[in-house]
PDB file of C-alpha atoms in Angstrom:
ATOM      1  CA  UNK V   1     111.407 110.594 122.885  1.00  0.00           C
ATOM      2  CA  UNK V   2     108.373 112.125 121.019  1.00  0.00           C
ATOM      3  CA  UNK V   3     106.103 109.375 122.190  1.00  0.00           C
ATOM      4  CA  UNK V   4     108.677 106.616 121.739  1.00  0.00           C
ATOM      5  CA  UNK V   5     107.153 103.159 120.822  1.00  0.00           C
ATOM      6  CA  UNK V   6     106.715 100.953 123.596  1.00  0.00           C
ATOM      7  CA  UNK V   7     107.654  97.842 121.432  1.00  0.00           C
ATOM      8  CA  UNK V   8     111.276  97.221 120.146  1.00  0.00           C
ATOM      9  CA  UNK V   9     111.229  98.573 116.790  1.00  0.00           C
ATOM     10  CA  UNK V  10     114.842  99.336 115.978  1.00  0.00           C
ATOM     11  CA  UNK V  11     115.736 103.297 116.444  1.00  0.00           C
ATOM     12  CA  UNK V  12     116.438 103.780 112.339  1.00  0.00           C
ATOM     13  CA  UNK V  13     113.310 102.387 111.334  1.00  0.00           C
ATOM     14  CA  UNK V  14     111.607 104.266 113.438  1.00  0.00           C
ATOM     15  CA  UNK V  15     113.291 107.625 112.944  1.00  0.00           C
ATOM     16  CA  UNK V  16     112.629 106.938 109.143  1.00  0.00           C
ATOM     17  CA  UNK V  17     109.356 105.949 109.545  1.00  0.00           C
ATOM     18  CA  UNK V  18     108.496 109.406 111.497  1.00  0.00           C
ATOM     19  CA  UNK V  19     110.277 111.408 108.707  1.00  0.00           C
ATOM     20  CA  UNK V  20     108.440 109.760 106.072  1.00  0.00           C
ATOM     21  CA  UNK V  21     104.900 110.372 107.916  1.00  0.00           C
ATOM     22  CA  UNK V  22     105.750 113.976 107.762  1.00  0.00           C
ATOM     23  CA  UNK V  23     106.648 114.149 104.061  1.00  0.00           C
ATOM     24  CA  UNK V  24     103.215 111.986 103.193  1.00  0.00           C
ATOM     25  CA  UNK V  25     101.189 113.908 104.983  1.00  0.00           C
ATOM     26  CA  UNK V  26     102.760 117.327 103.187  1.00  0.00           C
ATOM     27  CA  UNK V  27     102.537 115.549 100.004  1.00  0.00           C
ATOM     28  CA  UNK V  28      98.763 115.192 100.567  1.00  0.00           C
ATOM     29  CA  UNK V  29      98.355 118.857 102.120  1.00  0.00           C
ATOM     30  CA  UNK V  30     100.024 119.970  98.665  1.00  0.00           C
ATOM     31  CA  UNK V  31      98.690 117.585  96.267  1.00  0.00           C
ATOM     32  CA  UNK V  32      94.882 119.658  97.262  1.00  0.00           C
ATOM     33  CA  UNK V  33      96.069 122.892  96.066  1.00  0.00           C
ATOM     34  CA  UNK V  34      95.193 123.811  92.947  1.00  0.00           C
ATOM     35  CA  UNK V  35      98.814 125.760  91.843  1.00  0.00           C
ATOM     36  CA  UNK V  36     102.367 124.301  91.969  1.00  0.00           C
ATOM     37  CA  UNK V  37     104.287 124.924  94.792  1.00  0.00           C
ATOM     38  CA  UNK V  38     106.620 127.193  95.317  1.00  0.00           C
ATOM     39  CA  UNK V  39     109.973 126.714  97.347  1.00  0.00           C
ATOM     40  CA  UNK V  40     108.387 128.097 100.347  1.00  0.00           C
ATOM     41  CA  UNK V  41     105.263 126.514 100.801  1.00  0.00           C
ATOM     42  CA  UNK V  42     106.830 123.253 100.590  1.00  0.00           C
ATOM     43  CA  UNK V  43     109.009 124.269 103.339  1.00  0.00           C
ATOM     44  CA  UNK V  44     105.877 125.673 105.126  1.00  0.00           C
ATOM     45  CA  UNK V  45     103.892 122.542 104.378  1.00  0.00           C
ATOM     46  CA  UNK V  46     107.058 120.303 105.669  1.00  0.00           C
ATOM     47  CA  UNK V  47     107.142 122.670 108.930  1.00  0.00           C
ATOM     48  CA  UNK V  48     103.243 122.392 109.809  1.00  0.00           C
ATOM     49  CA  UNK V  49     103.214 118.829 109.357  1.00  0.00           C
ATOM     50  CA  UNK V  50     106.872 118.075 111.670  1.00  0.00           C
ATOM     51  CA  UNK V  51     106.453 116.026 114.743  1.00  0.00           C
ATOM     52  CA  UNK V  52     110.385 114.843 115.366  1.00  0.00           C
ATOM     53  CA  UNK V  53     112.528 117.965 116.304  1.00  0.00           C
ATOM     54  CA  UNK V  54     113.437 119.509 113.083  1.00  0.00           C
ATOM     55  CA  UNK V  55     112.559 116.461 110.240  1.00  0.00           C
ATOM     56  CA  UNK V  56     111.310 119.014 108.177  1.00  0.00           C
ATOM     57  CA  UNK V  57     114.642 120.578 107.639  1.00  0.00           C
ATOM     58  CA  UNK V  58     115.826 116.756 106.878  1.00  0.00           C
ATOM     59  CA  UNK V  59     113.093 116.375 104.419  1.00  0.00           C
ATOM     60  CA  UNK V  60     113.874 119.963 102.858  1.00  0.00           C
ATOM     61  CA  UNK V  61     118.028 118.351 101.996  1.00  0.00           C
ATOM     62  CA  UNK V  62     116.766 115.265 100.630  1.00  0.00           C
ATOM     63  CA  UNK V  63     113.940 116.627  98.497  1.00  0.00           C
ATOM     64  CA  UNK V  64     116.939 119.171  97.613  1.00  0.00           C
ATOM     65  CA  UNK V  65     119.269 116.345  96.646  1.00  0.00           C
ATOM     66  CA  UNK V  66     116.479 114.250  94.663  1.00  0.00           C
ATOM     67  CA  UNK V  67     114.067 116.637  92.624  1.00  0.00           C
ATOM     68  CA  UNK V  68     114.348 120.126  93.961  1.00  0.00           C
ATOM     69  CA  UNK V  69     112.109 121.802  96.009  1.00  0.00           C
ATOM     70  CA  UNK V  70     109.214 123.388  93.902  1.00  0.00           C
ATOM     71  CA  UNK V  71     106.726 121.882  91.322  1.00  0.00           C
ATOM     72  CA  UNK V  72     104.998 118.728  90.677  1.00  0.00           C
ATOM     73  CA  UNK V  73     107.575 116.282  91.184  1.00  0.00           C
ATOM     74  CA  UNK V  74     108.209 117.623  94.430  1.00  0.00           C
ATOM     75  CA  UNK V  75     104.438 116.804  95.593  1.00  0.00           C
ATOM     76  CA  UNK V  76     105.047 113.029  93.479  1.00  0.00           C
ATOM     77  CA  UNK V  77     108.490 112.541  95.577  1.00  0.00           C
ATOM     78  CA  UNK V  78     106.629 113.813  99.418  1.00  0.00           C
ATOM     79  CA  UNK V  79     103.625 111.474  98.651  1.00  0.00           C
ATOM     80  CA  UNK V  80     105.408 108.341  98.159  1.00  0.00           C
ATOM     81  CA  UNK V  81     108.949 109.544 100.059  1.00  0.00           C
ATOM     82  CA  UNK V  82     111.192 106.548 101.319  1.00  0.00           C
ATOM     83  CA  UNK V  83     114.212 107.430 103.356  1.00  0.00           C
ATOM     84  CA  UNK V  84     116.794 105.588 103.780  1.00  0.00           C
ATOM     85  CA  UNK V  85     119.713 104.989 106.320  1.00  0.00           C
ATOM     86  CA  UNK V  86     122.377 106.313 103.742  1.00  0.00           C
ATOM     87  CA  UNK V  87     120.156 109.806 103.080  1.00  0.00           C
ATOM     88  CA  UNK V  88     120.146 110.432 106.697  1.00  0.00           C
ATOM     89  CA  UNK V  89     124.090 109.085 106.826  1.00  0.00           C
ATOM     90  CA  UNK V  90     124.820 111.642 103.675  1.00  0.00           C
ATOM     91  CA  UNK V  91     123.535 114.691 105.911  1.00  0.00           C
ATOM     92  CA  UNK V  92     124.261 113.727 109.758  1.00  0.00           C
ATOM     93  CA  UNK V  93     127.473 110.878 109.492  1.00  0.00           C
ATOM     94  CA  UNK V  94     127.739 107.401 110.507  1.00  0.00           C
ATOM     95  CA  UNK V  95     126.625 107.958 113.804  1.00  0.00           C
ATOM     96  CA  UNK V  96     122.981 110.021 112.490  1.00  0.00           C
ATOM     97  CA  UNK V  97     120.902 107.423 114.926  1.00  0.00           C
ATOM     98  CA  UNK V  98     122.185 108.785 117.590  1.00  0.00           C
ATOM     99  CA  UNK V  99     122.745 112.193 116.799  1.00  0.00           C
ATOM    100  CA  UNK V 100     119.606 112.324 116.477  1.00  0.00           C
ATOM    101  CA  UNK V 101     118.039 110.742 119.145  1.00  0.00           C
ATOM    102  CA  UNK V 102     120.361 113.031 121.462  1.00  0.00           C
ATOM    103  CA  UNK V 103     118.621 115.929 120.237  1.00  0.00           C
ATOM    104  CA  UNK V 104     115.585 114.313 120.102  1.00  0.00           C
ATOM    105  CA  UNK V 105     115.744 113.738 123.632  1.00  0.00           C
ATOM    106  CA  UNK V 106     115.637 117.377 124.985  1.00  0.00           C
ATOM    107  CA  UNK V 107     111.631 116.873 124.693  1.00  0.00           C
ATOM    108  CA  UNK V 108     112.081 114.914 127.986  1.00  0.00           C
ATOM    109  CA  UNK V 109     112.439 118.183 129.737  1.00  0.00           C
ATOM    110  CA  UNK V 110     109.433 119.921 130.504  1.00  0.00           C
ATOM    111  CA  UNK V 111     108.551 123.780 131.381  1.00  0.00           C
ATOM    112  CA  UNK V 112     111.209 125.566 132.271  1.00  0.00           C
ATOM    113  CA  UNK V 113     113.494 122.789 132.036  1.00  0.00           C
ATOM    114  CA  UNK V 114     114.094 123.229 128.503  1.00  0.00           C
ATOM    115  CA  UNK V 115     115.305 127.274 128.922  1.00  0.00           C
ATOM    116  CA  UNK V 116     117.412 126.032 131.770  1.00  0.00           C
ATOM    117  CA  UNK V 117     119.039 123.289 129.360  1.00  0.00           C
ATOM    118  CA  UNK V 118     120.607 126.586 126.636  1.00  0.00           C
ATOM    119  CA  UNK V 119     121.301 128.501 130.184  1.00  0.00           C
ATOM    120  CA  UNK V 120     123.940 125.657 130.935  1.00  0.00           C
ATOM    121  CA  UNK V 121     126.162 126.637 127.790  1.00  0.00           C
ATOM    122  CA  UNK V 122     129.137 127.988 129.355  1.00  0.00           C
ATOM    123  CA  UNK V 123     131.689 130.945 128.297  1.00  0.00           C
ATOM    124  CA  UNK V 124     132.933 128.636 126.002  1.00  0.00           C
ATOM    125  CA  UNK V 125     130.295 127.652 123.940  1.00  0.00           C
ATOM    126  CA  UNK V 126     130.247 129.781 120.827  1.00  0.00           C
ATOM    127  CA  UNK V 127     134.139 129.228 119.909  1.00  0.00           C
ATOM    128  CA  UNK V 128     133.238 124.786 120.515  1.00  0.00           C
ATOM    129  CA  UNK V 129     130.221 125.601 118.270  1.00  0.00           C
ATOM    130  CA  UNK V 130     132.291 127.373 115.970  1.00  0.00           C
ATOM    131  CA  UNK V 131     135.178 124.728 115.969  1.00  0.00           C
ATOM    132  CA  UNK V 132     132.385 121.680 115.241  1.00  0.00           C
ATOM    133  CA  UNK V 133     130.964 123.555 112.890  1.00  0.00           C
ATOM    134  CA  UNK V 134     134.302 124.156 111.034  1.00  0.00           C
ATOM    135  CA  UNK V 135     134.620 120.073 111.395  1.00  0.00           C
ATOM    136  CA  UNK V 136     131.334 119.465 109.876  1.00  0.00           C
ATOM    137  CA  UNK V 137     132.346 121.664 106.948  1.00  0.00           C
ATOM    138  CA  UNK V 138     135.623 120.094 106.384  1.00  0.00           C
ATOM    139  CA  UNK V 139     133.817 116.847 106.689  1.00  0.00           C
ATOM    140  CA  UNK V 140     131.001 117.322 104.333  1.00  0.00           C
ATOM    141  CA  UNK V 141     128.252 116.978 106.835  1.00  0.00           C
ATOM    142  CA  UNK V 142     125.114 119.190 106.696  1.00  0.00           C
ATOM    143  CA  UNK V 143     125.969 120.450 110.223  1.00  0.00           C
ATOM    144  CA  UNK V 144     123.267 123.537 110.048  1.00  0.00           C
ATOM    145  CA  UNK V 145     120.603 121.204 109.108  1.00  0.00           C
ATOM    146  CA  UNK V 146     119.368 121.922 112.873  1.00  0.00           C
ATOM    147  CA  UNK V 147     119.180 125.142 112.458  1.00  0.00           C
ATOM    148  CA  UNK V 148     115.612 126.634 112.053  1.00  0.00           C
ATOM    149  CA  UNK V 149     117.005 129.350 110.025  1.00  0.00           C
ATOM    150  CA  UNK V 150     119.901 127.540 108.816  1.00  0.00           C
ATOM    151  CA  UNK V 151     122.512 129.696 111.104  1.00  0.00           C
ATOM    152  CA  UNK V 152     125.632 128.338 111.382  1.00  0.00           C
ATOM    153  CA  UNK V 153     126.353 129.747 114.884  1.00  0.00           C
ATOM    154  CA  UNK V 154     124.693 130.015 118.813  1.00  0.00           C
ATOM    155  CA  UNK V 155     123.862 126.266 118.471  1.00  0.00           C
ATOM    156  CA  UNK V 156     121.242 125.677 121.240  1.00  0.00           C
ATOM    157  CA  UNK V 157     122.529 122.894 123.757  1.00  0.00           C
ATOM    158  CA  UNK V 158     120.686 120.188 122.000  1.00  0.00           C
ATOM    159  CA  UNK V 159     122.076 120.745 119.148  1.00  0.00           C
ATOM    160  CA  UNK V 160     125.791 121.064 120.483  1.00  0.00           C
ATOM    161  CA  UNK V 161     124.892 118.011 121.971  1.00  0.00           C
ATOM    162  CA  UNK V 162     123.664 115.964 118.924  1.00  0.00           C
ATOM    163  CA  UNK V 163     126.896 117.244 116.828  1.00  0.00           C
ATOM    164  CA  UNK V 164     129.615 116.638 119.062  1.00  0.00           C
ATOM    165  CA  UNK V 165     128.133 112.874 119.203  1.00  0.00           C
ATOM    166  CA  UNK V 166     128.396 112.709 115.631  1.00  0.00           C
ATOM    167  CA  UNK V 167     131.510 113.968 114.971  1.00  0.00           C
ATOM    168  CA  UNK V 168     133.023 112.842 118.433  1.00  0.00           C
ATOM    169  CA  UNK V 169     136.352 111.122 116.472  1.00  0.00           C
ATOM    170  CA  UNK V 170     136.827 114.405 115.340  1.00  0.00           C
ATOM    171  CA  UNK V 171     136.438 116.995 117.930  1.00  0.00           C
ATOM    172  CA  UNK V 172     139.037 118.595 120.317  1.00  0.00           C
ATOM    173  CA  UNK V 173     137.990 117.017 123.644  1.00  0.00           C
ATOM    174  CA  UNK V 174     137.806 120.208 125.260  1.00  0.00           C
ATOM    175  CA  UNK V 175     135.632 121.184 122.355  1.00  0.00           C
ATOM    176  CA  UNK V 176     133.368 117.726 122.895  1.00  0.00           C
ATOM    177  CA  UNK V 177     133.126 118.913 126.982  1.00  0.00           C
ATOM    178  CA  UNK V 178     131.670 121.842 126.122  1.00  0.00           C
ATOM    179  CA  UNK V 179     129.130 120.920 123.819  1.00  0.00           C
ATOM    180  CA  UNK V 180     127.502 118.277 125.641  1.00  0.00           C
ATOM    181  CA  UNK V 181     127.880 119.482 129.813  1.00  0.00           C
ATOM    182  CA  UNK V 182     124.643 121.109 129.407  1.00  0.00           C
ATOM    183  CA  UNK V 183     122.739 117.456 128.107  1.00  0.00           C
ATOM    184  CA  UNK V 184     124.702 115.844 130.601  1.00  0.00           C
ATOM    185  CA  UNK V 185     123.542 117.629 133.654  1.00  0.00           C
ATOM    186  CA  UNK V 186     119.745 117.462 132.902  1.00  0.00           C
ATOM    187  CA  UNK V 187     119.103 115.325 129.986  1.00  0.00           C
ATOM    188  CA  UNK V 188     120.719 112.216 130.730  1.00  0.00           C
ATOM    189  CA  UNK V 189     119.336 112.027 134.424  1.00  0.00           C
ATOM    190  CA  UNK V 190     115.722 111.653 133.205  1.00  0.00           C
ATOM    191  CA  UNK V 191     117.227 109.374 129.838  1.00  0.00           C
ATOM    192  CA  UNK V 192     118.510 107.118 132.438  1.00  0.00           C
ATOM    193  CA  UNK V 193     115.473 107.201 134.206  1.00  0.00           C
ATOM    194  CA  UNK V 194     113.632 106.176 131.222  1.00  0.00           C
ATOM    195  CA  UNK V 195     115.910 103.064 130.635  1.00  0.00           C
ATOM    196  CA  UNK V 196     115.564 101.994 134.451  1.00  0.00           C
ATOM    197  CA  UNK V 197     111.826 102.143 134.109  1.00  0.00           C
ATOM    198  CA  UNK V 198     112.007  99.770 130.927  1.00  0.00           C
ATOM    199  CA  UNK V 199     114.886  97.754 132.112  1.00  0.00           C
ATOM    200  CA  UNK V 200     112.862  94.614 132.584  1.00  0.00           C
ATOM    201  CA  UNK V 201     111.878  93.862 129.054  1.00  0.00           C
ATOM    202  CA  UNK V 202     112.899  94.842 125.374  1.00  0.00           C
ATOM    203  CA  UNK V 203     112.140  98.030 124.778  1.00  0.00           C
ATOM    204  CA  UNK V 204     112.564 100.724 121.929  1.00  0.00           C
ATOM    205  CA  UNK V 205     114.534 102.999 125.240  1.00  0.00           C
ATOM    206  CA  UNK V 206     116.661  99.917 125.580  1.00  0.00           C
ATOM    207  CA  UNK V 207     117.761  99.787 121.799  1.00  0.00           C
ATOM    208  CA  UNK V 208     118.471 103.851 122.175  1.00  0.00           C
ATOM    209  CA  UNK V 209     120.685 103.071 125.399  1.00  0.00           C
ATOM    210  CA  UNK V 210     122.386 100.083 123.371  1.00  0.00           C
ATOM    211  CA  UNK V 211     122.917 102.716 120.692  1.00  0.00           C
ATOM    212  CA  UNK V 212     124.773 105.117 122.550  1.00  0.00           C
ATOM    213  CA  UNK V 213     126.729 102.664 124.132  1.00  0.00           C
ATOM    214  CA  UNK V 214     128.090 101.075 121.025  1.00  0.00           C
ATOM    215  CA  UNK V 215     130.254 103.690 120.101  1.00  0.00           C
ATOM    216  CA  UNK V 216     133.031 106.532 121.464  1.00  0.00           C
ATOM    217  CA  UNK V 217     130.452 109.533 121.191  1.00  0.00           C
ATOM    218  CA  UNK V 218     127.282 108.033 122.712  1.00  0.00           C
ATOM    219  CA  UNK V 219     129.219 105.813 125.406  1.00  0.00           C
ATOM    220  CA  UNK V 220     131.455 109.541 125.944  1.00  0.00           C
ATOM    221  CA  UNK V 221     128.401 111.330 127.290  1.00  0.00           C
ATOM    222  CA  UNK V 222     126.920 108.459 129.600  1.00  0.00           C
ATOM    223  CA  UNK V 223     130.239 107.651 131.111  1.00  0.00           C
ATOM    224  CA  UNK V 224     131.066 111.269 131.593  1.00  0.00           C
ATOM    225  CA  UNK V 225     127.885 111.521 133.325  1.00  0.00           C
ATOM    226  CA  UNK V 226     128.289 108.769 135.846  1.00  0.00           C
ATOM    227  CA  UNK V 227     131.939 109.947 136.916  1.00  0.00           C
ATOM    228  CA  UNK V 228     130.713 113.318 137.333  1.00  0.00           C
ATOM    229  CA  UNK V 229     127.295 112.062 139.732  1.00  0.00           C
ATOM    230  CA  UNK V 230     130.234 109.756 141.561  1.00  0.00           C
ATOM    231  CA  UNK V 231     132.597 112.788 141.672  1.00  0.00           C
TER     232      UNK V 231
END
């Protein structure tokens, strides 16, 4: 969980707090230039500087939503940027914590492990991926904010994963299947792992696990998981 905390910092804070460490130190990297920047060497700057999967195309909405993204108040906004809970609720839903931890996750797998993940996406995955993304439309979400180049289709399994968690109330269940089977075969194993190895005192893995659990999406994929390992 890209070097997850080993104290019990709760999961927004700390999701914020890595998103805002990102935008300060792009703020900085642009403040030393001598001209304005343009649109895309913000985004550049934002990209260099990311450390959580994809914050820089988080950053990129809000700065979009607050001042734009080119000129000096676009350096003023990065330099002293404070998210908050409703910014990342605006572009992700109610459920953006874990959303976003789910695809955060995926950096448990290593090597090959990752490839192997997007090789799990069955027949079926481009018309679920199409259906969320026509949910996320109709619901106002920014649901190609994962998208490197802002695509709107072929959603890697990571992301399938983290959408159909945040939209879970609003997905066909067939469609919610689909989109998280490939997180749920190798992802969750080592997840669960992760918990078990922190199980005897509070931990920032035990707050994501209490996450999860505390509502249809999250507790959808972990209890899906366990019948299919009893099955």
């Amino acid at each position: 969980l890209i070097g997850y905390p080993t104290d019990a910092i709760p999961v927004n804070t700390y999701i914020r707090q890595q998103f805002e460490k990102v935008a300060h130190e792009a703020g900085e990297k642009l403040a030393s230039r001598r001209n304005l920047p343009t649109e895309r060497v913000v985004t550049t700057a934002l990209r260099i500087k990311s450390g959580w999967p994809n914050d820089h195309l988080v950053i990129t909405e809000i700065l979009r939503a607050r001042v734009g993204l080119e000129g000096q108040a676009v350096v003023d906004e990065l330099r002293g940027m404070q998210i908050t809970d409703d910014d990342l609720g605006a572009l992700v839903g109610p459920r953006w914590v874990s959303s976003m931890t789910v695809f955060a996750m995926s950096e448990l797998l290593l090597g090959d492990e990752l490839g192997k993940l997007n090789d799990l996406r069955g027949d079926d995955w481009k018309r679920a991926s199409d259906s969320a993304a026509e949910v996320g439309r109709s619901l106002g979400l920014k649901y190609d904010i994962s998208d490197s180049e802002g695509a709107e289709r072929d959603w890697c399994a990571a992301r399938g994963a983290a959408w159909a968690v945040a939209m879970h109330e609003h997905l066909e269940g067939r469609d919610f299947e689909t989109l998280t089977a490939p997180w749920i075969s190798l992802v969750r194993p080592k997840f669960v792992q992760l918990f078990m190895d922190n199980a005897d005192r509070p931990s920032f893995v035990a707050q994501v696990y209490d996450e999860l659990c505390s509502h249809s999406g999250g507790h959808a994929i972990l209890s899906a998981a366990d019948q299919r390992v009893d099955a």
